């Protein structure tokens, strides 16, 4: 099993930045892909972006392209989500996920989430 622990959430004003971290432990061999999702209040969970760990290939939702960046530190089994130019619409609970591929159905390991609140 893989355990994922997110950190780095908080409150920030619009235009500000935050960096989230997701540390993986346990059976990290099943974490070929790691991703970030978010769930705004009263809305469904949505994909923010993913990273294939072997090649570092990333993919982002259109709503965050150019503002958010996913990176990784393989030595620490940690993935980061750098969020710049934050908007109130980015307010959500942010979750880290991991799995053998980046297909949504394969991302079965989830963290507990970290709250991001952006005020206008």
Tab-separated table of N, CA, C and O in Angstrom:
chain	number	residue	atom	x	y	z
A	1	UNK	N	0.831	-1.197	0.000
A	1	UNK	CA	0.000	0.000	0.000
A	1	UNK	C	0.867	1.249	0.000
A	1	UNK	O	2.008	1.231	0.461
A	2	UNK	N	0.300	2.307	-0.557
A	2	UNK	CA	0.982	3.599	-0.594
A	2	UNK	C	0.265	4.548	0.348
A	2	UNK	O	-0.967	4.601	0.378
A	3	UNK	N	1.033	5.275	1.106
A	3	UNK	CA	0.466	6.324	1.944
A	3	UNK	C	0.905	7.677	1.368
A	3	UNK	O	2.078	7.871	1.040
A	4	UNK	N	-0.039	8.578	1.265
A	4	UNK	CA	0.221	9.913	0.735
A	4	UNK	C	-0.151	10.949	1.785
A	4	UNK	O	-1.242	10.879	2.362
A	5	UNK	N	0.738	11.896	2.000
A	5	UNK	CA	0.483	12.949	2.979
A	5	UNK	C	0.729	14.295	2.323
A	5	UNK	O	1.849	14.590	1.880
A	6	UNK	N	-0.337	15.094	2.245
A	6	UNK	CA	-0.222	16.434	1.673
A	6	UNK	C	0.082	17.446	2.766
A	6	UNK	O	-0.287	17.266	3.925
A	7	UNK	N	0.707	18.529	2.341
A	7	UNK	CA	0.957	19.642	3.253
A	7	UNK	C	1.114	20.904	2.419
A	7	UNK	O	1.283	20.837	1.193
A	8	UNK	N	1.044	22.032	3.091
A	8	UNK	CA	1.309	23.300	2.424
A	8	UNK	C	0.100	24.155	2.130
A	8	UNK	O	0.233	25.253	1.602
A	9	UNK	N	-1.083	23.663	2.446
A	9	UNK	CA	-2.264	24.469	2.198
A	9	UNK	C	-2.331	25.659	3.142
A	9	UNK	O	-1.550	25.789	4.085
A	10	UNK	N	-3.285	26.538	2.860
A	10	UNK	CA	-3.452	27.703	3.716
A	10	UNK	C	-4.329	28.739	3.052
A	10	UNK	O	-5.017	28.442	2.071
A	11	UNK	N	-4.302	29.920	3.603
A	11	UNK	CA	-5.097	31.032	3.083
A	11	UNK	C	-4.173	32.051	2.460
A	11	UNK	O	-3.117	32.370	3.017
A	12	UNK	N	-4.594	32.588	1.329
A	12	UNK	CA	-3.786	33.564	0.613
A	12	UNK	C	-4.706	34.509	-0.132
A	12	UNK	O	-5.843	34.151	-0.449
A	13	UNK	N	-4.220	35.689	-0.401
A	13	UNK	CA	-5.006	36.635	-1.177
A	13	UNK	C	-4.845	36.363	-2.667
A	13	UNK	O	-3.846	35.770	-3.093
A	14	UNK	N	-5.815	36.798	-3.422
A	14	UNK	CA	-5.765	36.627	-4.880
A	14	UNK	C	-4.474	37.221	-5.423
A	14	UNK	O	-4.039	38.292	-4.997
A	15	UNK	N	-3.878	36.493	-6.349
A	15	UNK	CA	-2.602	36.907	-6.908
A	15	UNK	C	-1.407	36.304	-6.204
A	15	UNK	O	-0.282	36.372	-6.705
A	16	UNK	N	-1.651	35.699	-5.049
A	16	UNK	CA	-0.564	35.115	-4.279
A	16	UNK	C	-0.197	33.724	-4.749
A	16	UNK	O	-0.726	33.215	-5.742
A	17	UNK	N	0.725	33.116	-4.004
A	17	UNK	CA	1.241	31.796	-4.367
A	17	UNK	C	1.251	30.870	-3.148
A	17	UNK	O	1.358	31.326	-2.005
A	18	UNK	N	1.154	29.594	-3.443
A	18	UNK	CA	1.317	28.546	-2.434
A	18	UNK	C	2.004	27.363	-3.096
A	18	UNK	O	1.857	27.156	-4.306
A	19	UNK	N	2.698	26.578	-2.298
A	19	UNK	CA	3.271	25.342	-2.789
A	19	UNK	C	2.800	24.197	-1.915
A	19	UNK	O	3.033	24.198	-0.701
A	20	UNK	N	2.158	23.246	-2.545
A	20	UNK	CA	1.714	22.048	-1.853
A	20	UNK	C	2.724	20.932	-2.057
A	20	UNK	O	3.361	20.846	-3.105
A	21	UNK	N	2.834	20.090	-1.056
A	21	UNK	CA	3.720	18.929	-1.133
A	21	UNK	C	2.909	17.670	-0.905
A	21	UNK	O	1.930	17.677	-0.158
A	22	UNK	N	3.347	16.599	-1.529
A	22	UNK	CA	2.723	15.291	-1.327
A	22	UNK	C	3.844	14.268	-1.177
A	22	UNK	O	4.568	13.997	-2.135
A	23	UNK	N	3.978	13.747	0.017
A	23	UNK	CA	5.022	12.767	0.302
A	23	UNK	C	4.438	11.363	0.256
A	23	UNK	O	3.437	11.087	0.926
A	24	UNK	N	5.065	10.506	-0.521
A	24	UNK	CA	4.615	9.125	-0.643
A	24	UNK	C	5.514	8.212	0.172
A	24	UNK	O	6.731	8.394	0.217
A	25	UNK	N	4.903	7.226	0.796
A	25	UNK	CA	5.653	6.220	1.539
A	25	UNK	C	4.978	4.868	1.353
A	25	UNK	O	3.860	4.786	0.842
A	26	UNK	N	5.666	3.825	1.776
A	26	UNK	CA	5.131	2.481	1.602
A	26	UNK	C	5.546	1.913	0.257
A	26	UNK	O	6.691	2.070	-0.160
A	27	UNK	N	4.623	1.297	-0.441
A	27	UNK	CA	4.917	0.660	-1.717
A	27	UNK	C	4.924	1.683	-2.841
A	27	UNK	O	3.977	1.796	-3.630
A	28	UNK	N	6.010	2.447	-2.913
A	28	UNK	CA	6.069	3.522	-3.907
A	28	UNK	C	6.309	2.996	-5.318
A	28	UNK	O	6.293	3.774	-6.267
A	29	UNK	N	6.512	1.681	-5.465
A	29	UNK	CA	6.656	1.126	-6.809
A	29	UNK	C	5.380	1.269	-7.616
A	29	UNK	O	5.401	1.185	-8.840
A	30	UNK	N	4.254	1.477	-6.947
A	30	UNK	CA	2.980	1.615	-7.658
A	30	UNK	C	2.620	3.064	-7.899
A	30	UNK	O	1.468	3.388	-8.165
A	31	UNK	N	3.613	3.949	-7.810
A	31	UNK	CA	3.333	5.378	-7.993
A	31	UNK	C	3.986	5.901	-9.255
A	31	UNK	O	4.649	6.931	-9.237
A	32	UNK	N	3.811	5.182	-10.381
A	32	UNK	CA	4.341	5.670	-11.647
A	32	UNK	C	3.763	7.029	-12.013
A	32	UNK	O	4.413	7.837	-12.663
A	33	UNK	N	2.540	7.234	-11.610
A	33	UNK	CA	1.877	8.500	-11.850
A	33	UNK	C	1.402	9.074	-10.521
A	33	UNK	O	0.869	8.343	-9.674
A	34	UNK	N	1.607	10.347	-10.354
A	34	UNK	CA	1.038	11.059	-9.205
A	34	UNK	C	0.324	12.286	-9.727
A	34	UNK	O	0.723	12.888	-10.722
A	35	UNK	N	-0.746	12.611	-9.049
A	35	UNK	CA	-1.546	13.716	-9.537
A	35	UNK	C	-2.139	14.544	-8.425
A	35	UNK	O	-2.148	14.140	-7.264
A	36	UNK	N	-2.616	15.699	-8.818
A	36	UNK	CA	-3.314	16.594	-7.901
A	36	UNK	C	-4.749	16.779	-8.395
A	36	UNK	O	-4.982	16.999	-9.587
A	37	UNK	N	-5.658	16.705	-7.454
A	37	UNK	CA	-7.066	16.942	-7.706
A	37	UNK	C	-7.543	17.981	-6.703
A	37	UNK	O	-6.885	18.220	-5.687
A	38	UNK	N	-8.690	18.557	-6.995
A	38	UNK	CA	-9.249	19.501	-6.042
A	38	UNK	C	-10.773	19.393	-6.052
A	38	UNK	O	-11.368	18.994	-7.048
A	39	UNK	N	-11.337	19.756	-4.916
A	39	UNK	CA	-12.786	19.723	-4.787
A	39	UNK	C	-13.255	21.031	-4.175
A	39	UNK	O	-13.108	21.235	-2.955
A	40	UNK	N	-13.783	21.926	-5.002
A	40	UNK	CA	-14.322	23.184	-4.472
A	40	UNK	C	-15.571	22.911	-3.635
A	40	UNK	O	-16.229	21.872	-3.808
A	41	UNK	N	-15.934	23.825	-2.770
A	41	UNK	CA	-17.127	23.617	-1.938
A	41	UNK	C	-18.372	23.381	-2.791
A	41	UNK	O	-18.662	24.158	-3.706
A	42	UNK	N	-19.068	22.298	-2.521
A	42	UNK	CA	-20.309	22.006	-3.210
A	42	UNK	C	-20.161	21.518	-4.632
A	42	UNK	O	-21.155	21.401	-5.356
A	43	UNK	N	-18.937	21.229	-5.034
A	43	UNK	CA	-18.713	20.791	-6.408
A	43	UNK	C	-17.997	19.448	-6.431
A	43	UNK	O	-17.514	18.957	-5.418
A	44	UNK	N	-17.937	18.874	-7.626
A	44	UNK	CA	-17.289	17.581	-7.777
A	44	UNK	C	-15.762	17.728	-7.773
A	44	UNK	O	-15.222	18.793	-8.060
A	45	UNK	N	-15.103	16.630	-7.446
A	45	UNK	CA	-13.651	16.625	-7.487
A	45	UNK	C	-13.189	16.694	-8.933
A	45	UNK	O	-13.753	16.039	-9.807
A	46	UNK	N	-12.164	17.488	-9.190
A	46	UNK	CA	-11.660	17.659	-10.547
A	46	UNK	C	-10.142	17.519	-10.580
A	46	UNK	O	-9.456	17.789	-9.608
A	47	UNK	N	-9.679	17.083	-11.732
A	47	UNK	CA	-8.236	16.912	-11.904
A	47	UNK	C	-7.558	18.265	-12.096
A	47	UNK	O	-8.032	19.093	-12.869
A	48	UNK	N	-6.454	18.466	-11.405
A	48	UNK	CA	-5.634	19.665	-11.585
A	48	UNK	C	-4.489	19.365	-12.540
A	48	UNK	O	-4.232	20.109	-13.483
A	49	UNK	N	-3.809	18.269	-12.290
A	49	UNK	CA	-2.698	17.887	-13.148
A	49	UNK	C	-2.051	16.610	-12.667
A	49	UNK	O	-2.297	16.171	-11.544
A	50	UNK	N	-1.227	16.041	-13.541
A	50	UNK	CA	-0.556	14.794	-13.216
A	50	UNK	C	0.883	14.834	-13.690
A	50	UNK	O	1.246	15.651	-14.541
A	51	UNK	N	1.679	13.923	-13.134
A	51	UNK	CA	3.062	13.797	-13.551
A	51	UNK	C	3.423	12.323	-13.626
A	51	UNK	O	3.161	11.565	-12.681
A	52	UNK	N	3.989	11.922	-14.762
A	52	UNK	CA	4.558	10.597	-14.875
A	52	UNK	C	5.971	10.685	-14.308
A	52	UNK	O	6.803	11.416	-14.812
A	53	UNK	N	6.199	9.921	-13.260
A	53	UNK	CA	7.417	10.107	-12.495
A	53	UNK	C	8.664	9.695	-13.279
A	53	UNK	O	9.716	10.302	-13.128
A	54	UNK	N	8.560	8.695	-14.129
A	54	UNK	CA	9.745	8.211	-14.819
A	54	UNK	C	10.339	9.277	-15.734
A	54	UNK	O	11.547	9.477	-15.748
A	55	UNK	N	9.496	9.950	-16.499
A	55	UNK	CA	10.016	10.934	-17.439
A	55	UNK	C	9.741	12.367	-17.034
A	55	UNK	O	10.214	13.300	-17.670
A	56	UNK	N	8.978	12.518	-15.962
A	56	UNK	CA	8.636	13.858	-15.515
A	56	UNK	C	7.617	14.560	-16.394
A	56	UNK	O	7.487	15.777	-16.346
A	57	UNK	N	6.879	13.773	-17.199
A	57	UNK	CA	5.906	14.384	-18.106
A	57	UNK	C	4.692	14.853	-17.315
A	57	UNK	O	4.149	14.117	-16.503
A	58	UNK	N	4.273	16.075	-17.577
A	58	UNK	CA	3.162	16.655	-16.853
A	58	UNK	C	1.992	16.974	-17.774
A	58	UNK	O	2.153	17.134	-18.982
A	59	UNK	N	0.850	17.046	-17.164
A	59	UNK	CA	-0.376	17.388	-17.877
A	59	UNK	C	-1.233	18.199	-16.925
A	59	UNK	O	-1.319	17.869	-15.733
A	60	UNK	N	-1.877	19.264	-17.450
A	60	UNK	CA	-2.632	20.166	-16.588
A	60	UNK	C	-4.033	20.412	-17.120
A	60	UNK	O	-4.274	20.386	-18.329
A	61	UNK	N	-4.918	20.701	-16.212
A	61	UNK	CA	-6.246	21.165	-16.603
A	61	UNK	C	-6.106	22.555	-17.221
A	61	UNK	O	-5.226	23.337	-16.841
A	62	UNK	N	-6.989	22.859	-18.167
A	62	UNK	CA	-6.928	24.154	-18.844
A	62	UNK	C	-7.039	25.308	-17.853
A	62	UNK	O	-6.433	26.366	-18.046
A	63	UNK	N	-7.785	25.113	-16.792
A	63	UNK	CA	-8.038	26.185	-15.836
A	63	UNK	C	-6.800	26.601	-15.049
A	63	UNK	O	-6.778	27.687	-14.462
A	64	UNK	N	-5.774	25.748	-15.045
A	64	UNK	CA	-4.577	26.078	-14.257
A	64	UNK	C	-3.320	26.195	-15.114
A	64	UNK	O	-2.248	26.538	-14.580
A	65	UNK	N	-3.426	25.915	-16.395
A	65	UNK	CA	-2.250	25.987	-17.270
A	65	UNK	C	-1.630	27.376	-17.218
A	65	UNK	O	-2.326	28.387	-17.273
A	66	UNK	N	-0.310	27.396	-17.108
A	66	UNK	CA	0.399	28.666	-17.049
A	66	UNK	C	0.480	29.266	-15.658
A	66	UNK	O	1.246	30.205	-15.432
A	67	UNK	N	-0.302	28.720	-14.721
A	67	UNK	CA	-0.278	29.225	-13.337
A	67	UNK	C	0.250	28.183	-12.356
A	67	UNK	O	0.910	28.525	-11.386
A	68	UNK	N	-0.068	26.939	-12.592
A	68	UNK	CA	0.333	25.852	-11.691
A	68	UNK	C	1.414	25.006	-12.335
A	68	UNK	O	1.395	24.788	-13.556
A	69	UNK	N	2.322	24.512	-11.514
A	69	UNK	CA	3.393	23.648	-11.999
A	69	UNK	C	3.578	22.479	-11.047
A	69	UNK	O	3.689	22.679	-9.832
A	70	UNK	N	3.617	21.290	-11.624
A	70	UNK	CA	3.892	20.082	-10.836
A	70	UNK	C	5.347	19.695	-11.038
A	70	UNK	O	5.845	19.662	-12.170
A	71	UNK	N	6.012	19.401	-9.933
A	71	UNK	CA	7.396	18.948	-10.004
A	71	UNK	C	7.584	17.814	-9.006
A	71	UNK	O	6.675	17.493	-8.241
A	72	UNK	N	8.773	17.237	-9.019
A	72	UNK	CA	8.992	16.094	-8.138
A	72	UNK	C	10.427	16.056	-7.639
A	72	UNK	O	11.333	16.600	-8.260
A	73	UNK	N	10.573	15.397	-6.522
A	73	UNK	CA	11.887	15.084	-5.959
A	73	UNK	C	11.870	13.585	-5.714
A	73	UNK	O	11.342	13.112	-4.702
A	74	UNK	N	12.426	12.841	-6.663
A	74	UNK	CA	12.341	11.386	-6.560
A	74	UNK	C	13.080	10.838	-5.343
A	74	UNK	O	12.680	9.818	-4.781
A	75	UNK	N	14.143	11.501	-4.953
A	75	UNK	CA	14.894	11.026	-3.789
A	75	UNK	C	14.044	11.072	-2.529
A	75	UNK	O	14.227	10.280	-1.610
A	76	UNK	N	13.100	12.003	-2.497
A	76	UNK	CA	12.231	12.148	-1.328
A	76	UNK	C	10.852	11.544	-1.568
A	76	UNK	O	9.985	11.646	-0.692
A	77	UNK	N	10.638	10.966	-2.753
A	77	UNK	CA	9.303	10.448	-3.101
A	77	UNK	C	8.232	11.500	-2.855
A	77	UNK	O	7.168	11.215	-2.279
A	78	UNK	N	8.513	12.695	-3.280
A	78	UNK	CA	7.623	13.824	-3.030
A	78	UNK	C	7.309	14.540	-4.332
A	78	UNK	O	8.193	14.736	-5.175
A	79	UNK	N	6.057	14.901	-4.469
A	79	UNK	CA	5.591	15.681	-5.601
A	79	UNK	C	5.083	17.018	-5.080
A	79	UNK	O	4.497	17.078	-4.001
A	80	UNK	N	5.304	18.050	-5.867
A	80	UNK	CA	4.930	19.394	-5.457
A	80	UNK	C	3.927	19.999	-6.440
A	80	UNK	O	3.922	19.662	-7.631
A	81	UNK	N	3.124	20.893	-5.936
A	81	UNK	CA	2.225	21.675	-6.779
A	81	UNK	C	2.474	23.141	-6.456
A	81	UNK	O	2.071	23.617	-5.387
A	82	UNK	N	3.173	23.808	-7.357
A	82	UNK	CA	3.419	25.243	-7.192
A	82	UNK	C	2.256	25.985	-7.826
A	82	UNK	O	1.981	25.816	-9.015
A	83	UNK	N	1.591	26.794	-7.033
A	83	UNK	CA	0.415	27.519	-7.510
A	83	UNK	C	0.691	29.012	-7.448
A	83	UNK	O	0.916	29.560	-6.365
A	84	UNK	N	0.695	29.636	-8.609
A	84	UNK	CA	0.924	31.069	-8.711
A	84	UNK	C	-0.315	31.764	-9.240
A	84	UNK	O	-1.215	31.125	-9.798
A	85	UNK	N	-0.362	33.068	-9.079
A	85	UNK	CA	-1.492	33.867	-9.576
A	85	UNK	C	-2.812	33.259	-9.143
A	85	UNK	O	-3.745	33.085	-9.944
A	86	UNK	N	-2.903	32.927	-7.884
A	86	UNK	CA	-4.098	32.262	-7.370
A	86	UNK	C	-5.322	33.157	-7.470
A	86	UNK	O	-5.240	34.387	-7.311
A	87	UNK	N	-6.437	32.508	-7.741
A	87	UNK	CA	-7.720	33.190	-7.898
A	87	UNK	C	-8.702	32.616	-6.890
A	87	UNK	O	-8.547	31.478	-6.435
A	88	UNK	N	-9.728	33.413	-6.532
A	88	UNK	CA	-10.730	32.871	-5.587
A	88	UNK	C	-11.329	31.549	-6.071
A	88	UNK	O	-11.683	30.697	-5.241
A	89	UNK	N	-11.400	31.368	-7.377
A	89	UNK	CA	-11.961	30.125	-7.935
A	89	UNK	C	-11.065	28.918	-7.665
A	89	UNK	O	-11.474	27.779	-7.882
A	90	UNK	N	-9.846	29.150	-7.215
A	90	UNK	CA	-8.950	28.048	-6.875
A	90	UNK	C	-9.200	27.519	-5.467
A	90	UNK	O	-8.586	26.532	-5.047
A	91	UNK	N	-10.073	28.182	-4.734
A	91	UNK	CA	-10.395	27.725	-3.382
A	91	UNK	C	-10.985	26.325	-3.440
A	91	UNK	O	-11.962	26.074	-4.148
A	92	UNK	N	-10.372	25.410	-2.705
A	92	UNK	CA	-10.809	24.012	-2.737
A	92	UNK	C	-9.988	23.209	-1.748
A	92	UNK	O	-8.959	23.677	-1.238
A	93	UNK	N	-10.446	21.993	-1.514
A	93	UNK	CA	-9.615	20.999	-0.841
A	93	UNK	C	-8.785	20.336	-1.925
A	93	UNK	O	-9.350	19.861	-2.924
A	94	UNK	N	-7.499	20.306	-1.728
A	94	UNK	CA	-6.599	19.733	-2.710
A	94	UNK	C	-6.121	18.366	-2.236
A	94	UNK	O	-5.682	18.216	-1.087
A	95	UNK	N	-6.196	17.402	-3.155
A	95	UNK	CA	-5.831	16.027	-2.846
A	95	UNK	C	-4.716	15.553	-3.761
A	95	UNK	O	-4.685	15.875	-4.950
A	96	UNK	N	-3.852	14.754	-3.208
A	96	UNK	CA	-2.823	14.075	-3.965
A	96	UNK	C	-3.289	12.651	-4.229
A	96	UNK	O	-3.947	12.038	-3.369
A	97	UNK	N	-2.968	12.128	-5.399
A	97	UNK	CA	-3.341	10.768	-5.760
A	97	UNK	C	-2.169	10.088	-6.459
A	97	UNK	O	-1.305	10.768	-7.035
A	98	UNK	N	-2.160	8.786	-6.417
A	98	UNK	CA	-1.069	8.038	-7.040
A	98	UNK	C	-1.572	6.711	-7.568
A	98	UNK	O	-2.550	6.151	-7.056
A	99	UNK	N	-0.883	6.207	-8.604
A	99	UNK	CA	-1.253	4.928	-9.165
A	99	UNK	C	-0.287	4.496	-10.238
A	99	UNK	O	0.656	5.226	-10.568
A	100	UNK	N	-0.527	3.324	-10.822
A	100	UNK	CA	0.389	2.809	-11.838
A	100	UNK	C	0.341	3.580	-13.158
A	100	UNK	O	1.327	3.589	-13.899
A	101	UNK	N	-0.793	4.187	-13.476
A	101	UNK	CA	-0.903	5.052	-14.658
A	101	UNK	C	-1.679	6.302	-14.265
A	101	UNK	O	-2.184	6.400	-13.143
A	102	UNK	N	-1.789	7.220	-15.202
A	102	UNK	CA	-2.518	8.454	-14.922
A	102	UNK	C	-3.995	8.367	-15.293
A	102	UNK	O	-4.699	9.379	-15.250
A	103	UNK	N	-4.456	7.183	-15.661
A	103	UNK	CA	-5.897	7.023	-15.854
A	103	UNK	C	-6.587	7.232	-14.513
A	103	UNK	O	-6.125	6.743	-13.472
A	104	UNK	N	-7.687	7.936	-14.536
A	104	UNK	CA	-8.389	8.256	-13.301
A	104	UNK	C	-8.705	6.986	-12.509
A	104	UNK	O	-8.587	6.965	-11.276
A	105	UNK	N	-9.080	5.944	-13.211
A	105	UNK	CA	-9.442	4.688	-12.540
A	105	UNK	C	-8.240	4.000	-11.894
A	105	UNK	O	-8.412	3.149	-11.024
A	106	UNK	N	-7.036	4.357	-12.314
A	106	UNK	CA	-5.839	3.738	-11.740
A	106	UNK	C	-5.270	4.523	-10.565
A	106	UNK	O	-4.380	4.036	-9.868
A	107	UNK	N	-5.738	5.730	-10.367
A	107	UNK	CA	-5.241	6.557	-9.260
A	107	UNK	C	-6.041	6.201	-8.016
A	107	UNK	O	-7.027	6.848	-7.665
A	108	UNK	N	-5.606	5.140	-7.345
A	108	UNK	CA	-6.405	4.585	-6.245
A	108	UNK	C	-5.914	5.013	-4.868
A	108	UNK	O	-6.641	4.880	-3.892
A	109	UNK	N	-4.680	5.459	-4.774
A	109	UNK	CA	-4.166	5.905	-3.475
A	109	UNK	C	-4.411	7.398	-3.350
A	109	UNK	O	-4.101	8.160	-4.276
A	110	UNK	N	-4.957	7.798	-2.214
A	110	UNK	CA	-5.305	9.211	-2.010
A	110	UNK	C	-4.808	9.689	-0.663
A	110	UNK	O	-4.801	8.932	0.325
A	111	UNK	N	-4.449	10.976	-0.641
A	111	UNK	CA	-4.106	11.592	0.626
A	111	UNK	C	-5.352	12.127	1.309
A	111	UNK	O	-6.468	12.014	0.788
A	112	UNK	N	-5.150	12.728	2.454
A	112	UNK	CA	-6.283	13.211	3.247
A	112	UNK	C	-6.751	14.599	2.815
A	112	UNK	O	-7.824	15.044	3.211
A	113	UNK	N	-5.946	15.265	2.000
A	113	UNK	CA	-6.329	16.573	1.503
A	113	UNK	C	-5.755	17.709	2.325
A	113	UNK	O	-5.471	17.567	3.520
A	114	UNK	N	-5.592	18.847	1.663
A	114	UNK	CA	-5.145	20.066	2.335
A	114	UNK	C	-5.946	21.229	1.760
A	114	UNK	O	-6.157	21.322	0.552
A	115	UNK	N	-6.411	22.099	2.629
A	115	UNK	CA	-7.317	23.163	2.221
A	115	UNK	C	-6.539	24.365	1.689
A	115	UNK	O	-5.557	24.814	2.297
A	116	UNK	N	-7.014	24.880	0.563
A	116	UNK	CA	-6.485	26.119	-0.002
A	116	UNK	C	-7.644	27.106	-0.110
A	116	UNK	O	-8.685	26.794	-0.699
A	117	UNK	N	-7.459	28.267	0.478
A	117	UNK	CA	-8.478	29.305	0.448
A	117	UNK	C	-7.877	30.575	-0.123
A	117	UNK	O	-6.866	31.068	0.387
A	118	UNK	N	-8.496	31.087	-1.178
A	118	UNK	CA	-8.007	32.300	-1.837
A	118	UNK	C	-9.076	33.381	-1.689
A	118	UNK	O	-10.209	33.197	-2.130
A	119	UNK	N	-8.706	34.469	-1.078
A	119	UNK	CA	-9.648	35.562	-0.864
A	119	UNK	C	-9.398	36.675	-1.866
A	119	UNK	O	-8.273	36.896	-2.319
A	120	UNK	N	-10.473	37.361	-2.202
A	120	UNK	CA	-10.376	38.432	-3.209
A	120	UNK	C	-10.038	39.755	-2.553
A	120	UNK	O	-10.051	39.893	-1.335
